[in-house]
Coordinates of C-alpha atoms (C1' of nucleotides) in Angstrom, one line a residue:
Chain A
M1 CA 0.0 0.0 0.0
R2 CA 1.7 3.1 -1.1
L3 CA 0.6 6.7 -1.8
T4 CA 3.1 8.7 -3.7
A5 CA 3.3 11.9 -5.6
K6 CA 1.4 10.3 -8.5
S7 CA -1.7 10.1 -6.3
E8 CA -1.3 13.6 -5.0
Y9 CA -0.7 15.2 -8.4
G10 CA -3.4 13.0 -10.0
L11 CA -6.0 14.0 -7.5
L12 CA -5.2 17.7 -7.8
A13 CA -5.6 17.4 -11.5
M14 CA -8.9 15.5 -11.3
I15 CA -10.3 18.1 -8.8
D16 CA -9.2 20.8 -11.2
L17 CA -11.2 19.1 -14.0
A18 CA -14.2 18.6 -11.8
C19 CA -14.2 22.3 -11.0
R20 CA -14.4 23.0 -14.8
V21 CA -16.8 20.3 -16.1
D22 CA -18.8 22.9 -18.1
Q23 CA -15.8 24.3 -20.0
G24 CA -14.9 21.7 -22.6
P25 CA -11.5 20.0 -22.5
V26 CA -8.8 21.5 -20.3
S27 CA -5.2 21.2 -21.5
A28 CA -2.6 19.5 -19.3
R29 CA -0.5 22.6 -19.6
E30 CA -3.1 24.8 -18.1
I31 CA -3.6 22.4 -15.2
S32 CA 0.1 22.0 -14.6
D33 CA 0.5 25.8 -14.4
R34 CA -2.5 26.2 -12.0
Q35 CA -1.6 23.2 -9.7
G36 CA 2.2 23.5 -9.8
I37 CA 2.7 20.1 -11.3
P38 CA 5.7 19.4 -13.7
A39 CA 4.1 19.5 -17.2
K40 CA 5.6 16.4 -18.7
Y41 CA 5.0 14.4 -15.6
L42 CA 1.4 15.4 -15.6
E43 CA 1.1 14.2 -19.2
Q44 CA 2.2 10.8 -18.1
L45 CA -0.3 10.7 -15.3
F46 CA -3.1 11.5 -17.7
V47 CA -2.1 8.5 -19.9
G48 CA -2.9 6.3 -16.9
L49 CA -6.1 8.2 -16.1
R50 CA -7.3 7.9 -19.6
K51 CA -6.6 4.2 -19.9
A52 CA -8.6 3.7 -16.7
G53 CA -11.5 5.4 -18.4
L54 CA -11.6 8.2 -15.9
V55 CA -10.9 11.0 -18.4
G56 CA -11.4 11.5 -22.1
A57 CA -8.8 13.2 -24.3
V58 CA -9.2 15.5 -27.2
R59 CA -6.1 15.8 -29.3
G60 CA -4.9 18.7 -31.4
A61 CA -5.2 22.4 -30.9
H62 CA -7.7 23.5 -28.3
G63 CA -7.7 19.9 -27.1
G64 CA -7.3 18.7 -23.6
F65 CA -8.9 16.4 -21.0
A66 CA -12.3 16.2 -19.4
L67 CA -14.0 13.8 -17.0
H68 CA -15.4 10.8 -18.7
R69 CA -18.0 10.2 -16.0
P70 CA -20.0 12.5 -13.7
A71 CA -17.8 13.8 -10.9
G72 CA -20.1 12.2 -8.4
E73 CA -19.4 8.8 -9.8
I74 CA -15.6 9.0 -9.6
T75 CA -14.0 8.2 -6.3
V76 CA -10.6 9.0 -5.0
L77 CA -9.9 5.3 -4.9
D78 CA -10.6 5.2 -8.7
V79 CA -7.9 7.9 -9.2
V80 CA -5.4 6.2 -6.9
E81 CA -5.8 2.8 -8.4
A82 CA -5.5 4.1 -11.9
L83 CA -2.2 5.7 -11.1
E84 CA -0.6 3.3 -8.5
G85 CA -2.2 0.0 -9.3
S86 CA -4.5 -2.0 -7.1
L87 CA -4.4 -0.8 -3.4
R88 CA -3.3 -4.0 -1.7
P89 CA -1.2 -4.5 1.4
T90 CA 2.5 -4.1 0.4
V91 CA 3.3 -6.4 3.3
C92 CA 2.4 -10.0 3.6
D93 CA 0.8 -10.2 0.2
G94 CA 0.6 -13.4 -1.9
D95 CA 4.3 -13.9 -2.5
R96 CA 5.5 -13.1 1.0
A97 CA 2.7 -15.0 2.7
A98 CA 4.0 -18.1 0.9
A99 CA 7.5 -17.2 1.9
C100 CA 6.7 -17.1 5.6
G101 CA 5.2 -20.5 5.3
R102 CA 2.0 -19.7 7.1
G103 CA -0.5 -19.2 4.3
D104 CA -3.8 -18.2 6.0
A105 CA -2.6 -19.1 9.5
C106 CA -0.9 -15.7 10.2
A107 CA -2.3 -13.3 12.7
A108 CA -0.2 -10.4 11.4
A109 CA -1.8 -10.7 7.9
G110 CA -5.2 -9.8 9.4
V111 CA -3.9 -6.5 10.7
W112 CA -2.5 -5.5 7.3
D113 CA -5.7 -6.4 5.6
R114 CA -7.8 -4.4 8.1
A115 CA -5.5 -1.4 7.6
T116 CA -5.8 -1.6 3.8
S117 CA -9.5 -1.9 4.0
A118 CA -9.7 1.2 6.2
V119 CA -7.9 3.2 3.6
R120 CA -10.0 1.8 0.8
D121 CA -13.2 2.8 2.7
V122 CA -12.0 6.4 3.1
L123 CA -10.9 6.7 -0.5
E124 CA -13.9 5.0 -1.9
S125 CA -16.4 7.1 0.0
T126 CA -15.0 10.4 -1.3
T127 CA -16.1 11.5 -4.7
L128 CA -14.5 14.2 -7.0
D129 CA -17.8 16.0 -6.8
S130 CA -17.6 16.6 -3.1
L131 CA -13.9 17.5 -3.2
A132 CA -14.6 20.0 -6.0
R133 CA -17.3 21.7 -4.0
T134 CA -15.1 21.8 -0.9
Q135 CA -12.3 23.3 -3.0
E136 CA -14.6 26.0 -4.4
V137 CA -15.7 27.0 -0.9
L138 CA -12.0 27.2 0.2
D139 CA -11.1 29.2 -2.8
E140 CA -13.9 31.7 -2.2
S141 CA -13.2 32.2 1.5
G142 CA -9.5 32.6 0.9
A143 CA -9.7 34.7 -2.3
A144 CA -9.2 37.9 -0.4
R145 CA -5.9 36.6 0.9
S146 CA -4.7 35.6 -2.5
P147 CA -3.8 32.0 -1.6
I148 CA -1.8 31.3 -4.8
E149 CA 0.6 34.1 -4.0
R150 CA 1.5 33.0 -0.5
Chain B
M1 CA 2.5 6.6 4.7
R2 CA 4.5 3.5 3.9
L3 CA 4.3 0.0 5.2
T4 CA 7.4 -2.1 4.1
A5 CA 9.1 -5.3 5.0
K6 CA 10.4 -3.7 8.1
S7 CA 6.9 -3.5 9.6
E8 CA 6.1 -7.0 8.4
Y9 CA 9.2 -8.6 9.8
G10 CA 9.1 -6.4 13.0
L11 CA 5.5 -7.4 13.8
L12 CA 6.2 -11.1 13.2
A13 CA 9.2 -10.9 15.6
M14 CA 7.1 -9.0 18.2
I15 CA 4.3 -11.5 18.0
D16 CA 6.9 -14.3 18.4
L17 CA 8.2 -12.6 21.6
A18 CA 4.6 -12.1 22.9
C19 CA 4.0 -15.8 22.5
R20 CA 7.0 -16.5 24.7
V21 CA 6.8 -13.9 27.4
D22 CA 7.4 -16.4 30.1
Q23 CA 10.6 -17.9 28.7
G24 CA 13.2 -15.3 29.4
P25 CA 15.1 -13.6 26.6
V26 CA 14.7 -15.1 23.1
S27 CA 17.6 -14.8 20.7
A28 CA 17.4 -13.0 17.4
R29 CA 18.7 -16.1 15.8
E30 CA 15.9 -18.2 17.1
I31 CA 13.3 -15.8 15.9
S32 CA 14.9 -15.4 12.5
D33 CA 14.9 -19.2 12.0
R34 CA 11.3 -19.6 13.2
Q35 CA 9.9 -16.6 11.2
G36 CA 12.0 -16.9 8.1
I37 CA 13.6 -13.5 8.5
P38 CA 17.2 -12.8 7.4
A39 CA 19.2 -12.9 10.6
K40 CA 21.3 -9.8 10.3
Y41 CA 18.4 -7.8 9.0
L42 CA 16.4 -8.8 12.0
E43 CA 19.2 -7.6 14.3
Q44 CA 18.9 -4.2 12.7
L45 CA 15.2 -4.1 13.3
F46 CA 15.7 -4.9 17.0
V47 CA 18.0 -1.9 17.3
G48 CA 15.0 0.3 16.4
L49 CA 12.6 -1.6 18.6
R50 CA 15.0 -1.4 21.5
K51 CA 15.6 2.4 21.1
A52 CA 11.8 2.8 21.0
G53 CA 11.6 1.1 24.4
L54 CA 9.5 -1.8 23.1
V55 CA 12.0 -4.5 23.9
G56 CA 14.8 -5.0 26.3
A57 CA 18.1 -6.8 25.3
V58 CA 20.2 -9.2 27.3
R59 CA 23.7 -9.5 25.9
G60 CA 26.0 -12.4 26.1
A61 CA 25.5 -16.2 26.0
H62 CA 21.9 -17.2 26.5
G63 CA 20.9 -13.5 25.9
G64 CA 18.2 -12.2 23.6
F65 CA 15.3 -10.0 23.6
A66 CA 12.1 -9.7 25.6
L67 CA 9.1 -7.4 25.6
H68 CA 9.8 -4.4 27.8
R69 CA 6.1 -3.7 28.5
P70 CA 3.1 -6.0 28.8
A71 CA 1.9 -7.3 25.4
G72 CA -1.5 -5.8 26.0
E73 CA 0.1 -2.3 26.2
I74 CA 2.1 -2.5 22.9
T75 CA 0.1 -1.7 19.8
V76 CA 0.9 -2.5 16.2
L77 CA 1.3 1.3 15.7
D78 CA 4.0 1.4 18.3
V79 CA 5.9 -1.3 16.3
V80 CA 5.4 0.4 12.9
E81 CA 6.4 3.8 14.1
A82 CA 9.5 2.4 15.8
L83 CA 10.6 0.9 12.6
E84 CA 9.4 3.3 9.9
G85 CA 9.1 6.6 11.7
S86 CA 6.0 8.6 12.4
L87 CA 3.0 7.4 10.3
R88 CA 2.1 10.6 8.4
P89 CA 0.7 11.1 4.9
T90 CA 3.5 10.8 2.4
V91 CA 1.5 13.0 0.1
C92 CA 0.7 16.6 0.7
D93 CA 2.7 16.8 3.9
G94 CA 4.4 20.0 5.2
D95 CA 6.9 20.5 2.5
R96 CA 4.6 19.7 -0.4
A97 CA 1.7 21.6 1.0
A98 CA 3.9 24.7 0.9
A99 CA 5.0 23.8 -2.6
C100 CA 1.4 23.7 -4.0
G101 CA 0.8 27.1 -2.5
R102 CA -2.5 26.3 -0.9
G103 CA -1.5 25.8 2.7
D104 CA -4.7 24.8 4.5
A105 CA -7.0 25.7 1.6
C106 CA -6.6 22.3 -0.1
A107 CA -9.5 19.9 -0.4
A108 CA -7.2 17.0 -1.4
A109 CA -5.2 17.3 1.9
G110 CA -8.2 16.3 3.9
V111 CA -8.6 13.0 2.1
W112 CA -5.0 12.0 2.7
D113 CA -5.4 13.0 6.4
R114 CA -8.5 10.9 6.8
A115 CA -6.9 7.9 5.1
T116 CA -3.9 8.2 7.4
S117 CA -6.1 8.5 10.4
A118 CA -8.0 5.4 9.4
V119 CA -4.8 3.4 9.3
R120 CA -3.6 4.7 12.6
D121 CA -6.9 3.8 14.2
V122 CA -6.6 0.2 13.0
L123 CA -3.0 -0.2 14.1
E124 CA -3.5 1.6 17.4
S125 CA -6.4 -0.6 18.4
T126 CA -4.6 -3.8 17.9
T127 CA -2.3 -5.0 20.6
L128 CA 0.4 -7.6 20.6
D129 CA -1.5 -9.5 23.2
S130 CA -4.5 -10.1 21.0
L131 CA -2.4 -11.0 18.0
A132 CA -0.4 -13.5 20.1
R133 CA -3.5 -15.2 21.2
T134 CA -4.9 -15.3 17.7
Q135 CA -1.7 -16.8 16.5
E136 CA -1.7 -19.5 19.2
V137 CA -5.2 -20.5 18.1
L138 CA -4.2 -20.6 14.5
D139 CA -1.1 -22.7 15.3
E140 CA -3.1 -25.2 17.3
S141 CA -5.8 -25.7 14.7
G142 CA -3.3 -26.0 12.0
A143 CA -0.8 -28.1 13.9
A144 CA -2.0 -31.4 12.4
R145 CA -1.2 -30.1 8.9
S146 CA 2.3 -29.0 9.9
P147 CA 2.0 -25.4 8.7
I148 CA 5.8 -24.8 8.9
E149 CA 6.6 -27.5 6.4
R150 CA 4.2 -26.5 3.7
Chain C
dT1 C1' 1.1 24.7 -43.4
dG2 C1' 2.1 25.7 -38.7
dA3 C1' 0.9 25.9 -34.1
dA4 C1' -1.2 23.5 -30.3
dA5 C1' -2.0 19.6 -28.0
dT6 C1' -2.0 14.6 -26.8
dC7 C1' 0.4 10.0 -27.0
dA8 C1' 4.3 6.9 -26.5
dT9 C1' 8.7 5.6 -25.2
dA10 C1' 13.1 5.9 -23.4
dC11 C1' 16.4 7.8 -20.4
dT12 C1' 18.3 9.6 -15.9
dG13 C1' 19.7 11.1 -11.3
dT14 C1' 18.4 10.4 -6.6
dT15 C1' 16.5 7.9 -2.8
dT16 C1' 14.8 3.9 -0.6
dT17 C1' 14.7 -0.8 0.2
dG18 C1' 16.4 -5.0 1.6
dG19 C1' 19.7 -6.9 2.6
dT20 C1' 25.2 -8.5 3.5
dA21 C1' 29.9 -8.1 5.7
dA22 C1' 33.1 -7.4 9.2
dG23 C1' 34.3 -6.7 13.4
dG24 C1' 33.6 -5.1 18.4
dA25 C1' 31.7 -5.4 23.1
dT26 C1' 29.5 -8.1 26.6
dT27 C1' 28.2 -12.0 29.2
dC28 C1' 27.9 -16.8 30.4
dC29 C1' 29.9 -21.4 31.1
dA30 C1' 33.2 -25.1 31.3
Chain D
dT1 C1' 40.9 -18.1 31.8
dG2 C1' 39.2 -19.0 27.3
dG3 C1' 35.8 -19.8 24.2
dA4 C1' 31.2 -19.4 22.6
dA5 C1' 27.1 -17.1 22.3
dT6 C1' 24.9 -13.0 21.7
dC7 C1' 24.0 -8.2 21.0
dC8 C1' 25.9 -3.7 19.0
dT9 C1' 27.8 -0.7 15.4
dT10 C1' 29.2 0.7 11.1
dA11 C1' 29.9 0.3 6.5
dC12 C1' 28.8 -1.3 2.2
dC13 C1' 26.0 -2.9 -1.9
dA14 C1' 22.7 -4.2 -5.7
dA15 C1' 18.2 -3.6 -7.2
dA16 C1' 14.1 -1.3 -7.4
dA17 C1' 11.1 2.7 -7.0
dC18 C1' 10.5 7.6 -7.5
dA19 C1' 10.2 11.9 -9.8
dG20 C1' 11.1 13.9 -13.5
dT21 C1' 13.2 15.0 -18.3
dA22 C1' 13.9 14.3 -23.3
dT23 C1' 12.5 13.3 -27.7
dG24 C1' 9.6 12.7 -31.1
dA25 C1' 5.3 11.0 -33.3
dT26 C1' 0.5 11.9 -34.1
dT27 C1' -3.6 14.5 -34.4
dT28 C1' -6.4 18.7 -34.9
dC29 C1' -7.6 23.3 -35.8
dA30 C1' -7.0 27.9 -37.8

DNA sequence: TGAAATCATACTGTTTTGGTAAGGATTCCA
DNA sequence: TGGAATCCTTACCAAAACAGTATGATTTCA
């Protein structure tokens, strides 16, 4: 179970898209400027997001990316698994469980499973829609203090 | 937030100790044989566990390690943090939050915080004592099938 | 045609991971 | 007293992961 910069950047980008669903495709360049994500790195992430069916791409001039499903039907877990692969325990998974010789008879494995499930529950119960609206509220209330500058 | 082989090995070793609290110190070598953990690597892990005050060491012949507190008062979170450092979100932590320019006004940060808290809750609510008893039950019921051999 | 944009692949420098190696310090036992 | 067992410390190392860069092909619009 790992959460890296891919997830962080990817979620920021997806929230950015969710805040602009009514604007047609948004270019990776625009998002990378706005969110402070390295441009070429973000392009790579969008490849994964597209292959997972979370975003649609429009090539050519004035192209860009847009959510491929309603924001309320895309969870953070969808984004994370599109970018990092299936969210399983990194410890005591299939290979290692065999290595330690216990198979199912390992008390420790249960803890790792429960921890992973707990994370899944959180990520699965949070949609892009709710995050986008939260973000909009935050942007409004902080607009006077120019949050991008600081 | 990362869970690596250190946590896996460390927890196995601590459960092993918890199953043998009444036997005086248990040598690292013995645990490494029983749990299938590389001997010298396990020694390194015990350094961290000892510095965290979770185990006491007895040097010299017939020495070894023993739990330094009752097994019911040591949580899996204690073990993990002793070995991997404080369990914080690896995404959007202090440094990155500053980098993305949002500070507190970031909807994504809340998700990572909640995910981390969920893991902490699971690990913090599980004690070595309960794991040791679970393991003993598993060992008994599987003893006829010789779980170590397979 | 030329600019804008995605798509695909390969490369790279750094850090982390998962060990191994070698020896030193301490303690027990014969 | 001299091993032998055991923890302690430090250093080293190969492989993988991470975060990003580079390059170029392809597609689309004006």
